[in-house]
Structures are given as structure tokens and as C-alpha cells.
Amino acid sequence: AQSVTQLDSQVPVFEEAPVELRCNYSSSVSVYLFWYVQYPNQGLQLLLKYLSGSTLVKGINGFEAEFNKSQTSFHLRKPSVHISDTAEYFCAVTRSSGAGSYQLTFGKGTKLSVIP
Amino acid sequence: EAGVAQSPRYKIIEKRQSVAFWCNPISGHATLYWYQQILGQGPKLLIQFQNNGVVDDSQLPKDRFSAERLKGVDSTLKIQPAKLEDSAVYLCASSFLFGTTSTDTQYFGPGTRLTVL
């Protein structure tokens, strides 16, 4: 069964500094990986996804993530954060429901706080 | 295009009372999902619909939770009776494809924050 571990529950970082949010997954089969962002009092919004091909995936708002199969990781990075990036970030992996459809399994989330 | 709509946004009830949440997915989306997000955790899938049929409800506590998607569009999630541990944000999501592809993107609504006292 697939599972996702987000290693940091909270990450404080100063404005304009780089940030990395860590995500490791476990799966015995090929996976598709996603990062979602949740702003306060809002639903989840897709940042980026890895399906196949290039291991470096670029998403919205200047974020990118690198798929590393040997380390079973999919860490999210941004070279320079803004105050508006303050939010909670969720890593997710697809899993088969066994009924011919696919569902997402989410990590517990990482709260990014950008300090002015 | 309009996003996933949910109502109400907030609900406070006493334990043992009943509550219902409503979701309107993005137009044309065949697949609809209900998630429960407890504070400090990631969303957990409760039930997945394909048009008006249930694909997976293995994590739905069926003794108190029920959901329906009449006519394959809007959906309602009900809790009866509510317990303290049901306090959470209930998220609805939808996706365009039939749900048989692992690459399908899910679009989430703003959620309903339920507090059970």
C-alpha cells in the first residue's frame, strides 16, 4: 500500500530565502506524485504533479519538485519565498482502489510560515 | 469556469444531532469525492462517486455517515448522529475523467468546517 511521510510539520523561513519541504513515499508499484497547497480557510489547490518523464517538475507560483526514485522522495522547493506563500502544503500519492479507479493518499501536511 | 461549491462553510452542532453538507462539482466532472480533514492531518477519503454510482466507500463510517449523488451532479453528505470526533473540515472534490486514470487532477471546494460540541 502507498503511504506518504512529510518530515516537517512546520517550517518557518524568512522572506526571500529559499525553502525545501520534504516528502517521502512508500510504494511497491509505480506512483504518481502531487503537491497541493491549502491557504487559510480555503480548499486544496494543485501546485504540481509528477506523472512520468523529466524528474524535475515545475509548478505554479515558482515552485518546483524533484522526483528521486532511489530515495523515494519528492521534495518541494522554491528559491525565494514571499509572504503570500504562507500556507499548508500537502504531498500526495495515487493509489489504486482495486475497483478500477485511483485515489489520492495525503501526507499530514507541512505548515510554511514566511517571516517578514 | 466556476469551481467546486460547498455549503454551508461553517456548522456548529451538539453531539447526537444530525447535519448535512452539500457539494456542487465543476460542470461536466464525472467523479466526485468527499474527504474528512481532521485538524493537523491530511485529507482522508470517505467516499468516491462515478456519476451517481459509488466506486469506493470503504472508509465511510456507515453506521452514522451516508452520502448520495442523485442524477450524477450534486451530492449530499450526512452525519446522523454526530459524535465529538466528527469535528473536522469536510472537503468535496471533483475530477473530469471517469476516475480510471491515475493522472486525473482533483479540484477541491473550500470545505465545510464542522464543530461538534
XYZ file of C-alpha atoms in Angstrom:
233
model
C 0.000 0.000 0.000
C 1.129 3.510 -0.755
C 1.857 5.996 2.016
C 3.323 9.462 2.298
C 5.529 10.958 5.006
C 6.074 14.678 5.322
C 9.061 15.032 7.574
C 8.404 18.535 8.889
C 5.119 19.651 10.398
C 6.160 23.319 10.475
C 8.775 25.263 8.532
C 9.470 28.934 9.337
C 11.540 30.835 6.779
C 12.409 34.468 6.187
C 11.007 36.297 3.200
C 13.146 35.957 0.038
C 15.005 32.954 1.485
C 14.893 29.545 -0.224
C 12.746 26.747 1.153
C 12.527 22.971 0.807
C 9.550 20.954 2.040
C 10.329 17.276 2.306
C 8.181 14.362 1.223
C 8.956 10.653 1.157
C 6.666 7.959 -0.157
C 6.487 4.216 0.063
C 5.085 2.142 -2.722
C 5.714 -1.194 -4.309
C 4.485 -0.030 -7.699
C 4.931 2.942 -9.977
C 3.492 6.082 -8.496
C 2.221 9.451 -9.471
C 3.008 12.238 -7.020
C 1.337 15.537 -6.289
C 1.831 18.646 -4.185
C -1.215 20.620 -3.106
C -1.351 23.954 -1.240
C -4.070 24.998 1.183
C -4.406 28.675 2.063
C -6.275 29.563 5.264
C -9.977 28.788 5.063
C -9.699 27.544 1.511
C -9.715 24.196 -0.262
C -6.673 22.484 -1.722
C -5.117 23.750 -4.931
C -2.801 21.699 -7.150
C 0.762 23.072 -7.229
C 2.364 20.448 -9.441
C 2.378 16.771 -10.274
C 4.830 14.131 -11.426
C 3.455 11.580 -13.859
C 6.453 10.484 -15.926
C 9.374 11.877 -17.910
C 11.626 14.573 -16.513
C 12.199 14.172 -12.793
C 12.181 17.938 -12.264
C 8.653 19.249 -12.293
C 7.764 22.930 -12.370
C 4.520 24.177 -10.922
C 2.653 27.368 -10.231
C 3.885 30.292 -8.143
C 7.559 29.485 -8.788
C 7.545 26.108 -7.040
C 9.292 23.025 -8.348
C 9.797 19.468 -7.146
C 12.222 16.700 -7.956
C 11.235 13.055 -8.157
C 14.000 10.797 -6.811
C 13.120 7.159 -7.271
C 16.177 5.761 -5.475
C 15.457 7.837 -2.388
C 11.672 7.579 -2.785
C 11.400 11.323 -2.334
C 9.511 14.176 -3.939
C 10.735 17.327 -2.209
C 9.193 20.717 -2.985
C 11.430 23.767 -3.432
C 11.232 27.480 -4.071
C 14.338 29.659 -4.457
C 12.801 32.782 -2.904
C 9.606 32.791 -0.849
C 7.060 35.577 -0.432
C 4.716 36.393 2.398
C 1.871 35.120 0.218
C 3.392 31.612 0.254
C 2.354 31.209 3.889
C 0.055 28.187 3.752
C -0.093 24.460 4.410
C 1.413 22.138 1.821
C 0.361 18.542 1.249
C 2.194 15.823 -0.596
C 0.039 13.059 -2.082
C 0.442 9.799 -3.969
C -2.046 7.938 -6.092
C -3.228 4.507 -5.120
C -5.425 2.010 -6.832
C -8.771 1.429 -5.157
C -8.856 -2.055 -6.580
C -12.084 -1.233 -8.323
C -10.518 0.182 -11.464
C -10.137 3.711 -10.156
C -7.418 5.737 -8.487
C -7.434 7.785 -5.317
C -5.092 10.125 -3.510
C -3.368 9.361 -0.228
C -2.201 12.532 1.503
C 0.591 13.244 3.935
C -0.111 15.098 7.178
C 0.956 18.434 5.738
C 3.700 20.999 6.345
C 2.837 24.495 7.516
C 5.070 27.058 5.850
C 5.333 30.373 7.683
C 7.115 33.173 5.861
C 8.577 35.755 8.236
C 8.846 39.362 7.039
C -15.130 28.249 -15.080
C -16.839 28.005 -11.723
C -15.105 25.890 -9.112
C -16.443 23.286 -6.713
C -19.112 24.832 -4.497
C -19.859 23.717 -0.948
C -22.313 24.828 1.699
C -22.513 25.674 4.461
C -18.993 26.932 5.124
C -19.323 26.548 8.881
C -21.586 24.476 11.107
C -21.759 24.061 14.871
C -23.952 21.345 16.355
C -24.395 19.413 19.584
C -23.374 15.775 19.725
C -26.110 13.345 18.681
C -27.620 15.934 16.341
C -27.762 15.494 12.570
C -26.042 17.564 9.916
C -25.873 17.625 6.122
C -23.347 19.099 3.724
C -23.924 19.949 0.082
C -21.496 19.910 -2.854
C -21.846 21.065 -6.449
C -18.922 19.848 -8.565
C -17.450 21.518 -11.609
C -19.790 21.163 -14.563
C -19.094 18.009 -16.575
C -16.995 16.308 -13.913
C -17.955 12.656 -13.647
C -16.121 11.834 -10.423
C -16.908 13.317 -7.045
C -15.079 12.759 -3.758
C -15.814 13.538 -0.124
C -12.848 13.901 2.247
C -12.596 14.383 6.003
C -9.721 16.576 7.200
C -9.146 16.462 10.945
C -7.029 19.259 12.412
C -3.338 18.528 11.942
C -3.874 15.773 9.383
C -4.154 15.428 5.647
C -7.492 14.797 3.965
C -8.845 11.263 4.212
C -11.134 9.933 1.504
C -14.593 8.988 2.753
C -16.397 8.143 -0.464
C -15.902 8.330 -4.229
C -18.714 8.554 -6.796
C -18.574 7.875 -10.505
C -21.571 9.725 -11.946
C -24.303 8.614 -9.499
C -22.733 5.295 -8.502
C -20.436 4.593 -5.552
C -16.928 3.454 -6.510
C -15.423 3.225 -3.044
C -16.920 3.848 0.383
C -14.597 1.583 2.358
C -13.558 4.370 4.767
C -17.041 5.773 5.328
C -18.396 5.032 8.839
C -21.653 3.690 7.535
C -23.329 3.440 10.927
C -23.571 7.234 11.045
C -22.421 8.647 7.694
C -24.327 8.498 4.424
C -23.869 10.135 1.054
C -25.743 10.326 -2.187
C -25.289 11.826 -5.601
C -28.653 11.916 -7.257
C -28.636 12.477 -11.028
C -24.852 12.338 -11.049
C -24.351 16.034 -10.271
C -24.848 17.479 -6.770
C -24.006 15.441 -3.718
C -25.016 15.442 -0.063
C -23.063 14.033 2.868
C -24.986 13.397 6.084
C -23.926 12.558 9.617
C -26.536 11.141 11.971
C -25.939 11.176 14.901
C -22.780 13.275 15.190
C -20.003 12.500 17.649
C -17.336 14.778 19.073
C -14.675 13.097 16.928
C -16.543 14.128 13.772
C -15.284 17.692 14.244
C -13.316 18.319 11.067
C -13.335 20.062 7.715
C -15.303 18.164 5.085
C -13.914 18.700 1.617
C -15.583 17.927 -1.658
C -13.550 17.427 -4.827
C -14.323 16.559 -8.424
C -12.423 15.370 -11.466
C -13.278 15.318 -15.155
C -12.327 11.843 -16.213
C -14.004 8.651 -15.237
C -11.527 8.059 -12.423
C -9.840 5.175 -14.159
C -6.692 7.131 -14.811
C -4.192 7.805 -12.092
C -3.233 11.142 -13.625
C -6.605 12.811 -13.234
C -6.466 16.130 -11.358
C -8.879 16.664 -8.493
C -10.305 20.132 -7.890
C -11.300 20.930 -4.323
C -14.021 23.084 -2.857
C -13.457 25.419 0.113
C -14.786 22.875 2.604
C -17.294 22.885 5.464
C -15.857 23.295 8.945
C -17.919 21.209 11.390
C -17.667 21.682 15.139
C -19.453 19.157 17.347
C -19.941 20.275 20.953
